[in-house]
Amino acid sequence: MSVHGPVGVLDLHVPTGATGADVAREYSRQANLPHVPALYTRGGAPLAADVTLADAGVVTGAVLVATVGTAAPQQRRRLRDPGRRERVLEPGALSALWCVVAVVVALLAGWVAATLPRSSDLREVTIGLLVGAAVIGVLPLGPLAAHRVQAVPAFAGAAGYAIAWDPAPERLPTIIGVAALAAAICAAVARALDRPGEEGLRVWMLTGVAVFVVTTSAALVDAPAQVVWAVLLVAAMLAARFVPMIAIDVPDHYLLDVERLAVTAWSARERPTGRRHRTIVPRRAVAEVAGRGTRSMTAASTAILVVTTVSAVLLLQTTSVWIDVLGARLEVFFAGAGLLLAARSYRHVAARALLRASGLVCWATLVVVLVTAGPGARLVWAAWVSIGLGALLVLTAVALGRGWRSAWWSRRAEVGEALAGAFALACVVLAAGVFPLLWDLTS
């Protein structure tokens, strides 16, 4: 491209991924200007500093104009009348909180509608409102669509739960699977219409399909409900470790210098020294990758919290044989420990807090079950809980002092997380009712 400026015309060779700010700095460096100029197209339109050349429509052979100390007519008009700027409504913390409240209300409405008689008019009206909210909410309209479409699948899931409800306890996993599939379909429709909140919708889809597959597979093989909850709990624990591996997706052309891979062994040995031979990664691309990874981690951690809470509570409720009860309690304990230890490696504050909440929910549920197990055992369990809380207090004091920042504690935490995961996987066999089945077959 050719850049016309105060010192004449300079021909620059830049990649299409470079931004307007990169071109302006390069022109300022080669022209020995004291300030970075502003760039304009041949027609006088300003070239935004954070927009890549490809997005701005700048092609090979284009002509740009660099100005120092003057502003284009469009800029001067905007500077003279700053009060005419319109306030744009953007998604923020308040809209996110409102969507969370809407999700809670939708889930409560679906649960209440499921308990009503099938001939009740209130049940039909509630289901109709939930379906209508889901249909309208998936439309990518309005400035807050990025947050709204991530809450809409909860309305579809609540409606599916109310429609498929059956009071038989053994059908509860299938009912939850149907509700999860309804939420996944709603998320897929919202993602197909447009892509605001794409990361959260993808998590809705993957989580809903996974829950549906597990629950319907157990129904097809006539497996008890405790198998479903044991598998989902350990899957949520493992997801806390594997999700970060796929949350950050960096484009290949930012990682590889294609020109250097090109041709012969002799050209690969060359060491280019000029600036034009360097791969320029624009800041906008880095911000997009980081933002996409942040949103993916937050959505995945929220899904882990929900699946962990439901699975832990229902697993402890559905086991009855003593060895199944022991396996369920051990699995909940080790799954909570694995989640707490996995949270330490997260640098994202929200994701780390959600994972810690998941682990604490597992342990809190287990404590409640142990305390209410029987009057005679309460004193013994209270003593064990006091010992455990004392050990947890010691670990917390260490974490507040040196924490996991030291290499010694980090290595021990890695070993502890691996052991907790291994024990949780082994306890699935105990909690799933395999041993009672074997005893029945051999008796």
XYZ file of C-alpha atoms in Angstrom:
443
model
C 0.000 0.000 0.000
C 1.017 3.645 -0.437
C 0.799 6.134 2.445
C 0.791 9.873 1.575
C 1.948 12.099 4.410
C 3.984 15.152 5.432
C 7.257 13.699 4.112
C 5.884 12.344 0.878
C 4.812 8.905 -0.230
C 5.995 5.684 1.420
C 5.251 2.217 0.117
C 4.634 -0.269 2.939
C 4.271 -4.034 2.864
C 2.112 -5.145 5.820
C 0.016 -8.278 6.540
C -3.745 -8.122 6.326
C -3.962 -8.935 10.034
C -2.257 -5.656 10.974
C -4.393 -2.878 12.437
C -4.508 0.783 11.587
C -2.384 1.570 14.644
C 0.338 -0.824 13.429
C 0.470 0.888 10.015
C 0.527 4.353 11.607
C 3.419 3.428 13.905
C 5.383 1.906 11.035
C 4.900 5.031 8.910
C 5.940 7.233 11.837
C 9.091 5.169 12.351
C 10.172 5.205 8.713
C 9.299 8.883 8.250
C 11.026 9.946 11.519
C 7.931 11.769 12.740
C 7.718 12.890 16.392
C 4.116 11.674 16.704
C 2.055 8.829 15.337
C -0.184 10.232 12.588
C -3.852 9.558 11.994
C -4.723 7.516 8.912
C -7.551 8.121 6.453
C -8.713 6.325 3.357
C -8.635 7.813 -0.115
C -12.219 9.040 0.350
C -11.457 10.793 3.663
C -12.949 8.191 6.030
C -10.853 7.643 9.198
C -9.133 4.275 9.618
C -9.856 2.961 13.120
C -6.761 2.089 15.133
C -8.123 -1.217 16.484
C -9.584 -2.569 13.219
C -7.554 -4.850 10.978
C -6.923 -3.905 7.386
C -8.933 -6.876 6.155
C -11.966 -5.847 8.224
C -11.640 -2.232 7.062
C -11.635 -3.286 3.406
C -8.066 -2.152 2.711
C -6.660 -4.306 -0.114
C -3.370 -4.552 -1.956
C -2.492 -1.314 -3.759
C -4.685 0.862 -1.553
C -3.800 4.504 -0.878
C -3.923 5.961 2.629
C -3.386 9.505 3.885
C -1.436 10.297 7.069
C -2.097 13.610 8.838
C -0.294 15.195 11.793
C -1.899 17.980 13.826
C -5.074 18.181 11.735
C -8.314 16.312 11.856
C -10.631 15.170 9.133
C -13.933 17.002 8.686
C -15.765 14.105 10.253
C -13.508 14.235 13.327
C -13.738 18.013 13.684
C -17.515 17.839 13.555
C -17.534 15.157 16.236
C -15.157 17.119 18.474
C -17.275 20.263 18.198
C -20.432 18.454 19.246
C -19.549 15.787 21.812
C -22.937 16.053 23.502
C -24.665 14.419 20.542
C -23.209 11.003 21.351
C -25.908 8.486 22.010
C -25.732 6.292 25.071
C -25.567 2.642 24.052
C -27.042 -0.001 26.337
C -24.454 -2.749 26.774
C -24.549 -6.073 28.682
C -23.033 -5.764 32.129
C -23.152 -7.087 35.668
C -26.733 -5.909 36.242
C -28.069 -7.672 33.146
C -26.173 -10.847 34.094
C -27.681 -10.749 37.604
C -31.145 -10.218 36.164
C -30.716 -13.216 33.852
C -29.608 -15.379 36.788
C -32.758 -14.372 38.691
C -34.827 -15.198 35.602
C -33.238 -18.662 35.404
C -34.026 -19.355 39.066
C -37.628 -18.225 38.609
C -38.004 -20.403 35.497
C -36.680 -23.482 37.296
C -39.002 -22.887 40.246
C -41.948 -22.425 37.864
C -41.138 -25.700 36.082
C -40.819 -27.564 39.391
C -44.120 -26.193 40.726
C -45.927 -26.906 37.444
C -44.662 -30.502 37.515
C -46.243 -31.119 40.920
C -49.675 -29.852 39.834
C -52.356 -32.226 38.490
C -52.282 -32.758 34.742
C -55.807 -31.386 34.401
C -54.901 -28.156 36.189
C -55.288 -24.966 34.182
C -52.454 -23.354 36.152
C -50.093 -26.096 34.977
C -51.021 -25.550 31.333
C -50.653 -21.780 31.636
C -47.247 -22.114 33.313
C -45.955 -24.486 30.633
C -47.288 -22.197 27.917
C -45.557 -19.175 29.439
C -42.265 -21.059 29.701
C -42.457 -22.227 26.082
C -43.438 -18.751 24.890
C -40.538 -17.157 26.785
C -38.150 -19.676 25.225
C -39.464 -19.039 21.701
C -39.278 -15.266 22.021
C -36.011 -15.239 23.949
C -33.976 -17.064 21.294
C -34.481 -14.192 18.846
C -31.207 -12.209 18.611
C -32.876 -8.844 19.141
C -31.878 -6.030 21.449
C -28.572 -4.887 22.941
C -28.764 -7.398 25.834
C -29.176 -10.460 23.605
C -25.728 -11.786 24.561
C -26.895 -12.404 28.141
C -30.539 -13.157 27.419
C -29.930 -16.039 25.008
C -27.769 -17.776 27.610
C -30.659 -17.776 30.087
C -33.369 -18.819 27.613
C -32.431 -22.578 27.520
C -33.370 -22.775 31.210
C -36.971 -21.866 30.283
C -37.067 -24.640 27.668
C -35.578 -27.110 30.144
C -38.115 -26.160 32.823
C -40.967 -26.617 30.339
C -39.605 -30.015 29.284
C -39.318 -31.073 32.923
C -42.915 -30.095 33.639
C -44.234 -31.856 30.516
C -42.296 -35.106 31.087
C -42.872 -35.251 34.836
C -43.864 -38.589 36.348
C -44.085 -39.303 40.094
C -42.302 -42.681 39.790
C -38.814 -42.248 41.390
C -37.106 -44.557 38.886
C -38.112 -42.249 36.013
C -36.507 -39.145 37.468
C -33.176 -39.552 35.565
C -35.027 -39.852 32.251
C -37.148 -36.782 33.060
C -34.040 -34.746 33.828
C -32.457 -36.046 30.615
C -35.474 -34.881 28.591
C -35.276 -31.452 30.231
C -31.551 -31.255 29.453
C -32.190 -32.189 25.814
C -34.880 -29.491 25.534
C -32.421 -26.923 26.879
C -29.732 -28.116 24.428
C -32.123 -27.828 21.466
C -33.128 -24.320 22.508
C -29.444 -23.340 22.795
C -28.758 -24.808 19.338
C -31.591 -22.785 17.821
C -30.338 -19.595 19.485
C -26.808 -20.248 18.214
C -28.074 -20.935 14.692
C -30.003 -17.653 14.547
C -27.021 -15.555 15.611
C -23.881 -15.827 17.727
C -24.176 -13.522 20.720
C -23.091 -15.504 23.769
C -21.817 -18.341 21.582
C -19.552 -19.813 24.290
C -22.357 -20.172 26.829
C -24.700 -21.662 24.249
C -22.057 -24.224 23.274
C -21.750 -25.271 26.927
C -25.546 -25.585 27.139
C -25.539 -27.839 24.083
C -22.690 -30.099 25.192
C -23.939 -30.418 28.763
C -27.547 -31.062 27.766
C -26.647 -33.704 25.198
C -24.232 -35.411 27.604
C -26.842 -35.595 30.387
C -29.463 -36.887 27.937
C -27.139 -39.593 26.603
C -26.208 -40.810 30.085
C -29.773 -40.854 31.402
C -31.364 -42.503 28.349
C -28.568 -45.066 28.094
C -29.193 -46.049 31.703
C -32.925 -46.312 30.973
C -32.325 -48.527 27.926
C -30.183 -51.001 29.876
C -32.497 -50.774 32.905
C -29.727 -49.439 35.168
C -30.708 -47.978 38.559
C -30.780 -44.243 39.087
C -27.688 -44.280 41.280
C -25.593 -45.313 38.255
C -26.617 -42.131 36.438
C -25.756 -39.837 39.335
C -22.457 -41.592 40.033
C -21.358 -41.259 36.402
C -22.458 -37.622 36.098
C -20.690 -36.668 39.331
C -17.363 -38.139 38.289
C -17.764 -36.660 34.781
C -18.248 -33.185 36.289
C -15.121 -33.666 38.402
C -13.056 -34.699 35.365
C -14.433 -31.815 33.292
C -12.841 -29.359 35.722
C -9.443 -30.643 34.591
C -10.055 -31.088 30.847
C -12.135 -27.992 30.030
C -9.179 -25.527 30.148
C -7.417 -27.563 27.456
C -10.093 -26.706 24.888
C -11.308 -23.319 26.159
C -8.421 -21.352 24.624
C -8.378 -21.647 20.836
C -5.628 -19.556 19.216
C -5.760 -19.291 15.387
C -2.936 -21.165 13.690
C -1.742 -18.195 11.628
C -0.825 -16.422 14.880
C 1.231 -19.398 16.081
C 2.962 -20.379 12.817
C 4.991 -18.269 10.434
C 3.739 -19.763 7.182
C 6.360 -17.980 5.082
C 9.172 -19.527 7.113
C 7.683 -23.014 6.708
C 7.608 -22.601 3.003
C 10.129 -23.616 0.669
C 13.581 -25.095 0.969
C 16.102 -25.872 3.646
C 18.229 -22.871 2.579
C 15.391 -20.377 2.929
C 14.450 -21.859 6.301
C 17.923 -20.983 7.583
C 17.551 -17.312 6.756
C 17.195 -14.880 9.644
C 15.049 -11.940 8.538
C 15.902 -8.760 10.422
C 13.456 -6.201 9.059
C 10.219 -5.331 10.795
C 8.136 -6.211 7.765
C 9.181 -9.860 8.064
C 7.798 -10.225 11.569
C 4.368 -11.678 12.203
C 2.266 -8.922 13.750
C -0.379 -10.153 16.197
C -2.888 -7.333 16.722
C -4.052 -6.544 20.214
C -7.635 -6.976 19.138
C -6.968 -10.637 18.274
C -5.339 -11.246 21.664
C -8.290 -9.617 23.432
C -10.760 -11.727 21.442
C -8.957 -14.988 22.307
C -8.733 -14.050 25.987
C -12.383 -12.945 26.139
C -13.600 -16.071 24.396
C -11.632 -18.274 26.785
C -12.910 -16.343 29.803
C -16.531 -16.733 28.762
C -16.042 -20.438 28.011
C -14.444 -21.085 31.394
C -17.184 -19.209 33.266
C -19.975 -21.070 31.463
C -18.289 -24.459 31.894
C -17.661 -23.855 35.604
C -21.316 -22.922 36.069
C -22.374 -26.144 34.355
C -19.994 -28.122 36.591
C -21.526 -26.504 39.678
C -25.084 -27.349 38.608
C -24.332 -30.942 37.572
C -22.257 -31.552 40.709
C -24.958 -30.236 43.031
C -27.778 -32.266 41.455
C -25.700 -35.451 41.130
C -24.290 -35.360 44.671
C -27.664 -34.777 46.316
C -29.522 -37.416 44.287
C -26.693 -39.968 44.568
C -26.806 -39.826 48.363
C -30.613 -40.069 48.311
C -31.001 -43.007 45.921
C -28.535 -45.470 47.480
C -29.961 -47.923 50.008
C -27.712 -50.996 50.344
C -24.947 -50.429 52.881
C -22.068 -50.940 50.449
C -23.720 -48.630 47.902
C -24.204 -46.021 50.616
C -20.539 -46.276 51.573
C -19.438 -45.976 47.949
C -21.705 -42.977 47.337
C -20.391 -41.138 50.369
C -16.786 -41.831 49.443
C -17.365 -40.722 45.862
C -18.976 -37.455 46.963
C -16.073 -36.819 49.342
C -13.330 -37.476 46.796
C -15.172 -35.612 44.024
C -15.402 -32.555 46.273
C -11.705 -32.841 47.103
C -10.813 -33.158 43.423
C -12.827 -30.049 42.541
C -11.295 -28.013 45.348
C -7.779 -29.007 44.336
C -8.504 -28.388 40.643
C -9.739 -24.868 41.437
C -6.298 -23.849 42.690
C -4.838 -23.967 39.163
C -7.431 -21.529 37.750
C -6.417 -17.891 37.422
C -9.872 -16.708 36.397
C -11.570 -15.471 39.566
C -15.152 -16.399 38.662
C -14.271 -19.894 37.425
C -12.136 -20.565 40.492
C -14.937 -19.458 42.817
C -17.490 -21.645 41.001
C -15.264 -24.726 41.229
C -14.617 -24.123 44.911
C -18.350 -23.762 45.433
C -18.850 -27.111 43.681
C -16.398 -28.862 45.993
C -17.867 -27.244 49.083
C -21.393 -28.222 48.002
C -20.275 -31.861 47.808
C -18.770 -31.748 51.275
C -21.684 -29.802 52.779
C -24.165 -32.330 51.379
C -22.112 -35.179 52.781
C -21.928 -33.551 56.216
C -25.701 -33.055 56.286
C -26.286 -36.700 55.378
C -23.822 -37.948 57.985
C -25.225 -35.784 60.772
C -28.812 -36.840 60.039
C -27.950 -40.527 59.512
C -29.023 -41.644 62.975
C -29.235 -40.404 66.574
C -26.644 -42.873 67.867
C -24.030 -41.970 65.287
C -24.335 -38.213 65.526
C -21.727 -37.851 68.284
C -19.211 -39.976 66.407
C -19.754 -38.135 63.163
C -19.597 -34.777 64.950
C -16.165 -35.771 66.284
C -14.978 -36.761 62.806
C -16.345 -33.550 61.337
C -14.512 -31.533 63.995
C -11.276 -33.319 63.148
C -11.822 -32.694 59.463
C -12.567 -29.023 60.033
C -9.394 -28.739 62.088
C -7.349 -30.220 59.261
C -9.089 -27.902 56.795
C -8.254 -24.943 59.047
C -4.572 -25.889 58.974
C -4.604 -26.086 55.180
C -6.405 -22.747 54.985
C -3.800 -21.132 57.236
C -1.052 -22.453 54.995
C -2.898 -21.224 51.905
C -3.239 -17.737 53.402
C 0.464 -17.732 54.269
C 2.521 -19.186 51.453
C -0.332 -20.847 49.633
C 0.092 -22.967 46.554
C 2.616 -20.460 45.241
C 5.508 -22.515 46.565
C 6.744 -25.384 44.419
C 6.547 -27.844 47.324
C 2.836 -27.240 47.963
C 2.100 -27.189 44.252
C 3.594 -30.652 43.766
C 1.682 -32.019 46.766
C -1.527 -30.496 45.444
C -0.986 -32.145 42.055
C -0.483 -35.514 43.738
C -3.529 -34.966 45.951
C -5.705 -34.031 42.988
C -4.595 -37.135 41.060
C -5.290 -39.384 44.055
C -8.700 -37.802 44.663
C -9.652 -38.348 41.027
C -8.449 -41.950 41.078
C -10.365 -42.731 44.277
C -13.520 -41.048 42.939
C -13.340 -43.176 39.787
C -12.853 -46.315 41.865
C -15.824 -45.434 44.087
C -18.139 -45.357 41.060
C -18.076 -49.157 41.113
C -19.139 -49.165 44.768
C -21.815 -46.506 44.370
C -23.320 -47.946 41.177
C -24.597 -51.125 42.852
C -22.217 -53.543 41.136
C -21.475 -55.604 44.245
C -25.134 -56.274 45.210
C -25.733 -57.350 41.611
C -22.821 -59.769 41.761
C -24.052 -61.142 45.076
C -27.511 -61.740 43.592
C -26.036 -63.521 40.572
C -23.826 -65.831 42.644
C -26.337 -66.574 45.394
